[in-house]
């Protein structure tokens, strides 16, 4: 569940969802299309990943990989901390869940890139599965790819923090007594719930007329 309050000037001390979010039980974000290929989104722990990689990680000469080169919109190359969070949550089942061919489908003896910087300029941390162990290796893509018996790949993760509230018809101050279009930036939500100045809406996109000047309170709950 995500919760957003628009604006930086006001944040209420407490805000609870005003009602249960209605979801469509037949809804699925799958398949996720990227580069002409269909991917399946899989929930692992408390995060959502794609079930396969775009391909071999290429050598880069910058401090960070570009998410858009390897991942669809709204997906990112995970940080080391993202993988660690999943491993911690799964506990002793982590290795079997990550390598489950019917689920996350990670391969043993494969280096999975993170976008966490390593010990030197072009080093990154890679998650490496071998036997029943999971390790994090500090290396460069060129060092790994230079050995033909090894391979480095990416495994994209849905970026839950990327969702934003959008006011596409407005620049600067909101116009009073005028219908304002409001929506979210994410296409991966199943269930929407808005509370605008106390009024409730459940559609993905809404229009609202603000009648009083000052701070405008817009709350949103979305179900992933």
Short mmCIF file of C-alpha atoms in Angstrom, two decimals:
data_model
loop_
_atom_site.label_atom_id
_atom_site.label_comp_id
_atom_site.label_asym_id
_atom_site.label_seq_id
_atom_site.Cartn_x
_atom_site.Cartn_y
_atom_site.Cartn_z
CA UNK A 1 0.00 0.00 0.00
CA UNK A 2 1.31 3.47 -0.79
CA UNK A 3 0.27 6.82 0.62
CA UNK A 4 1.13 10.21 -0.76
CA UNK A 5 0.36 13.76 0.27
CA UNK A 6 0.87 16.37 -2.41
CA UNK A 7 2.99 19.38 -1.57
CA UNK A 8 5.81 20.07 0.86
CA UNK A 9 4.22 22.67 3.07
CA UNK A 10 1.73 20.50 4.87
CA UNK A 11 1.80 17.04 6.33
CA UNK A 12 -0.93 15.96 8.72
CA UNK A 13 0.06 14.26 11.97
CA UNK A 14 -2.23 11.31 11.27
CA UNK A 15 -4.22 10.19 8.26
CA UNK A 16 -6.05 6.91 7.84
CA UNK A 17 -7.60 5.53 4.65
CA UNK A 18 -11.23 6.72 4.65
CA UNK A 19 -12.54 3.41 3.26
CA UNK A 20 -11.40 0.09 1.81
CA UNK A 21 -9.83 0.23 -1.64
CA UNK A 22 -11.80 -1.65 -4.29
CA UNK A 23 -9.61 -3.95 -6.40
CA UNK A 24 -10.25 -5.88 -9.59
CA UNK A 25 -9.54 -9.56 -8.88
CA UNK A 26 -8.99 -10.21 -12.60
CA UNK A 27 -6.38 -7.47 -12.97
CA UNK A 28 -2.75 -8.31 -13.73
CA UNK A 29 0.18 -6.16 -14.74
CA UNK A 30 1.56 -9.10 -16.71
CA UNK A 31 2.99 -9.36 -19.20
CA UNK A 32 5.35 -6.40 -18.80
CA UNK A 33 6.65 -5.53 -22.26
CA UNK A 34 10.16 -4.22 -22.80
CA UNK A 35 12.16 -4.15 -26.01
CA UNK A 36 9.65 -6.38 -27.76
CA UNK A 37 9.93 -9.08 -25.08
CA UNK A 38 7.30 -10.14 -22.52
CA UNK A 39 8.37 -10.31 -18.88
CA UNK A 40 6.46 -11.58 -15.86
CA UNK A 41 6.41 -9.55 -12.64
CA UNK A 42 6.96 -11.72 -9.56
CA UNK A 43 6.49 -10.68 -5.94
CA UNK A 44 9.53 -11.73 -3.91
CA UNK A 45 9.38 -10.85 -0.25
CA UNK A 46 7.98 -7.32 -0.14
CA UNK A 47 9.20 -6.27 -3.59
CA UNK A 48 8.24 -6.91 -7.21
CA UNK A 49 10.85 -8.09 -9.72
CA UNK A 50 10.84 -9.21 -13.34
CA UNK A 51 11.40 -12.94 -13.80
CA UNK A 52 14.26 -12.68 -16.27
CA UNK A 53 17.03 -10.37 -17.40
CA UNK A 54 17.27 -8.37 -20.60
CA UNK A 55 20.59 -10.05 -21.25
CA UNK A 56 24.26 -9.79 -20.41
CA UNK A 57 25.31 -6.69 -18.52
CA UNK A 58 27.53 -4.60 -20.76
CA UNK A 59 30.67 -2.83 -19.62
CA UNK A 60 30.02 0.78 -18.63
CA UNK A 61 32.33 3.73 -18.02
CA UNK A 62 30.11 5.72 -15.69
CA UNK A 63 29.42 5.63 -11.97
CA UNK A 64 25.94 4.17 -12.35
CA UNK A 65 24.10 1.94 -14.78
CA UNK A 66 21.18 3.58 -16.53
CA UNK A 67 17.93 1.92 -15.53
CA UNK A 68 16.33 2.69 -18.89
CA UNK A 69 19.00 0.66 -20.70
CA UNK A 70 18.01 -2.53 -18.89
CA UNK A 71 14.53 -2.00 -17.43
CA UNK A 72 11.02 -0.92 -18.51
CA UNK A 73 9.54 2.37 -17.30
CA UNK A 74 8.91 2.38 -13.53
CA UNK A 75 11.42 -0.44 -13.02
CA UNK A 76 14.99 0.04 -11.81
CA UNK A 77 18.19 -1.92 -11.26
CA UNK A 78 17.99 -2.76 -7.53
CA UNK A 79 20.38 -1.45 -4.94
CA UNK A 80 22.37 -3.88 -2.80
CA UNK A 81 20.07 -2.94 0.08
CA UNK A 82 17.01 -4.02 -1.92
CA UNK A 83 18.36 -7.55 -2.34
CA UNK A 84 19.49 -7.65 1.29
CA UNK A 85 16.00 -6.67 2.42
CA UNK A 86 14.45 -9.55 0.45
CA UNK A 87 17.04 -12.04 1.71
CA UNK A 88 16.46 -10.96 5.30
CA UNK A 89 12.69 -11.25 4.94
CA UNK A 90 12.86 -14.71 3.34
CA UNK A 91 15.34 -16.00 5.92
CA UNK A 92 16.43 -19.61 5.47
CA UNK A 93 14.17 -19.93 2.39
CA UNK A 94 15.95 -17.14 0.50
CA UNK A 95 18.09 -19.30 -1.79
CA UNK A 96 15.28 -21.67 -2.77
CA UNK A 97 12.83 -18.83 -3.41
CA UNK A 98 15.28 -16.84 -5.53
CA UNK A 99 16.18 -19.87 -7.65
CA UNK A 100 12.64 -21.26 -7.99
CA UNK A 101 12.24 -21.84 -11.78
CA UNK A 102 8.49 -21.21 -11.50
CA UNK A 103 9.00 -17.91 -9.71
CA UNK A 104 11.96 -15.57 -9.57
CA UNK A 105 14.04 -17.99 -11.62
CA UNK A 106 17.52 -16.79 -10.70
CA UNK A 107 20.38 -18.96 -11.89
CA UNK A 108 23.20 -20.37 -9.80
CA UNK A 109 26.70 -19.12 -10.62
CA UNK A 110 25.38 -15.90 -12.12
CA UNK A 111 26.33 -12.40 -10.99
CA UNK A 112 23.30 -10.11 -10.62
CA UNK A 113 24.19 -6.45 -10.76
CA UNK A 114 23.14 -3.87 -8.22
CA UNK A 115 23.33 -0.13 -8.68
CA UNK A 116 25.35 0.21 -5.49
CA UNK A 117 28.86 1.52 -5.95
CA UNK A 118 31.76 -0.69 -4.95
CA UNK A 119 35.20 0.09 -3.58
CA UNK A 120 36.60 1.91 -6.65
CA UNK A 121 35.49 4.06 -9.58
CA UNK A 122 33.81 1.43 -11.76
CA UNK A 123 33.18 -1.27 -9.18
CA UNK A 124 29.68 -2.41 -8.32
CA UNK A 125 28.26 -4.89 -5.87
CA UNK A 126 26.94 -8.06 -7.49
CA UNK A 127 24.72 -10.64 -5.84
CA UNK A 128 26.13 -14.10 -6.52
CA UNK A 129 24.36 -17.40 -5.94
CA UNK A 130 26.44 -20.55 -5.67
CA UNK A 131 25.47 -23.86 -4.10
CA UNK A 132 23.15 -22.81 -1.30
CA UNK A 133 24.90 -19.56 -0.49
CA UNK A 134 24.22 -15.96 -1.44
CA UNK A 135 27.16 -13.57 -1.52
CA UNK A 136 27.80 -9.96 -2.51
CA UNK A 137 30.88 -9.49 -4.67
CA UNK A 138 32.65 -6.15 -5.14
CA UNK A 139 33.87 -6.13 -8.75
CA UNK A 140 33.68 -4.51 -12.17
CA UNK A 141 31.50 -5.81 -15.04
CA UNK A 142 34.62 -6.13 -17.19
CA UNK A 143 36.29 -8.41 -14.65
CA UNK A 144 33.27 -10.71 -14.60
CA UNK A 145 32.49 -10.59 -18.31
CA UNK A 146 36.14 -11.10 -19.15
CA UNK A 147 35.85 -14.69 -17.96
CA UNK A 148 33.65 -16.51 -20.49
CA UNK A 149 32.67 -19.04 -17.83
CA UNK A 150 30.95 -16.26 -15.86
CA UNK A 151 28.10 -13.91 -16.67
CA UNK A 152 26.73 -10.71 -15.22
CA UNK A 153 23.06 -9.80 -15.65
CA UNK A 154 20.49 -7.37 -14.30
CA UNK A 155 17.16 -8.21 -12.69
CA UNK A 156 14.78 -5.24 -12.65
CA UNK A 157 12.63 -4.22 -9.68
CA UNK A 158 9.45 -2.14 -9.62
CA UNK A 159 10.31 1.25 -8.15
CA UNK A 160 7.57 1.91 -5.60
CA UNK A 161 9.04 5.32 -4.76
CA UNK A 162 8.68 6.58 -8.33
CA UNK A 163 4.94 7.16 -8.13
CA UNK A 164 3.95 10.81 -8.05
CA UNK A 165 0.76 12.80 -8.05
CA UNK A 166 0.38 14.75 -11.26
CA UNK A 167 -1.53 17.93 -11.97
CA UNK A 168 -0.97 17.97 -15.73
CA UNK A 169 -3.20 20.95 -16.49
CA UNK A 170 -1.55 23.26 -13.99
CA UNK A 171 1.74 25.12 -13.78
CA UNK A 172 2.38 27.00 -10.58
CA UNK A 173 -0.62 27.90 -8.44
CA UNK A 174 -3.89 26.03 -8.85
CA UNK A 175 -6.74 27.97 -10.42
CA UNK A 176 -9.79 28.35 -8.20
CA UNK A 177 -13.27 27.30 -9.33
CA UNK A 178 -11.76 25.51 -12.33
CA UNK A 179 -11.75 21.76 -12.96
CA UNK A 180 -8.21 20.51 -12.31
CA UNK A 181 -7.12 17.13 -13.70
CA UNK A 182 -5.34 14.98 -11.09
CA UNK A 183 -3.78 11.55 -11.63
CA UNK A 184 -0.86 9.35 -10.62
CA UNK A 185 2.24 8.62 -12.66
CA UNK A 186 2.03 4.84 -12.21
CA UNK A 187 0.27 2.35 -14.50
CA UNK A 188 0.81 -0.58 -12.12
CA UNK A 189 -1.95 0.14 -9.62
CA UNK A 190 -5.02 -2.01 -9.02
CA UNK A 191 -7.33 0.15 -6.93
CA UNK A 192 -7.29 3.90 -6.41
CA UNK A 193 -8.58 5.99 -3.54
CA UNK A 194 -8.43 9.78 -3.40
CA UNK A 195 -9.35 12.14 -0.61
CA UNK A 196 -9.34 15.75 -1.74
CA UNK A 197 -10.38 18.33 0.83
CA UNK A 198 -12.47 15.59 2.45
CA UNK A 199 -14.18 14.39 -0.75
CA UNK A 200 -13.71 10.71 -1.74
CA UNK A 201 -13.02 9.40 -5.27
CA UNK A 202 -12.13 5.89 -6.48
CA UNK A 203 -11.30 6.38 -10.16
CA UNK A 204 -7.70 6.38 -11.51
CA UNK A 205 -8.01 9.96 -12.79
CA UNK A 206 -10.16 12.66 -11.23
CA UNK A 207 -11.09 16.29 -11.81
CA UNK A 208 -11.61 18.60 -8.88
CA UNK A 209 -12.52 22.26 -8.48
CA UNK A 210 -10.74 23.97 -5.61
CA UNK A 211 -12.89 26.76 -4.19
CA UNK A 212 -10.66 28.26 -1.49
CA UNK A 213 -7.18 29.70 -1.70
CA UNK A 214 -4.36 28.43 0.49
CA UNK A 215 -2.91 24.98 1.03
CA UNK A 216 -4.76 22.22 -0.81
CA UNK A 217 -4.74 18.78 0.83
CA UNK A 218 -4.67 15.90 -1.66
CA UNK A 219 -4.32 12.35 -0.27
CA UNK A 220 -3.94 9.20 -2.36
CA UNK A 221 -3.89 5.48 -1.63
CA UNK A 222 -3.03 2.97 -4.34
CA UNK A 223 -2.86 -0.82 -4.24
CA UNK A 224 0.02 -2.58 -5.98
#
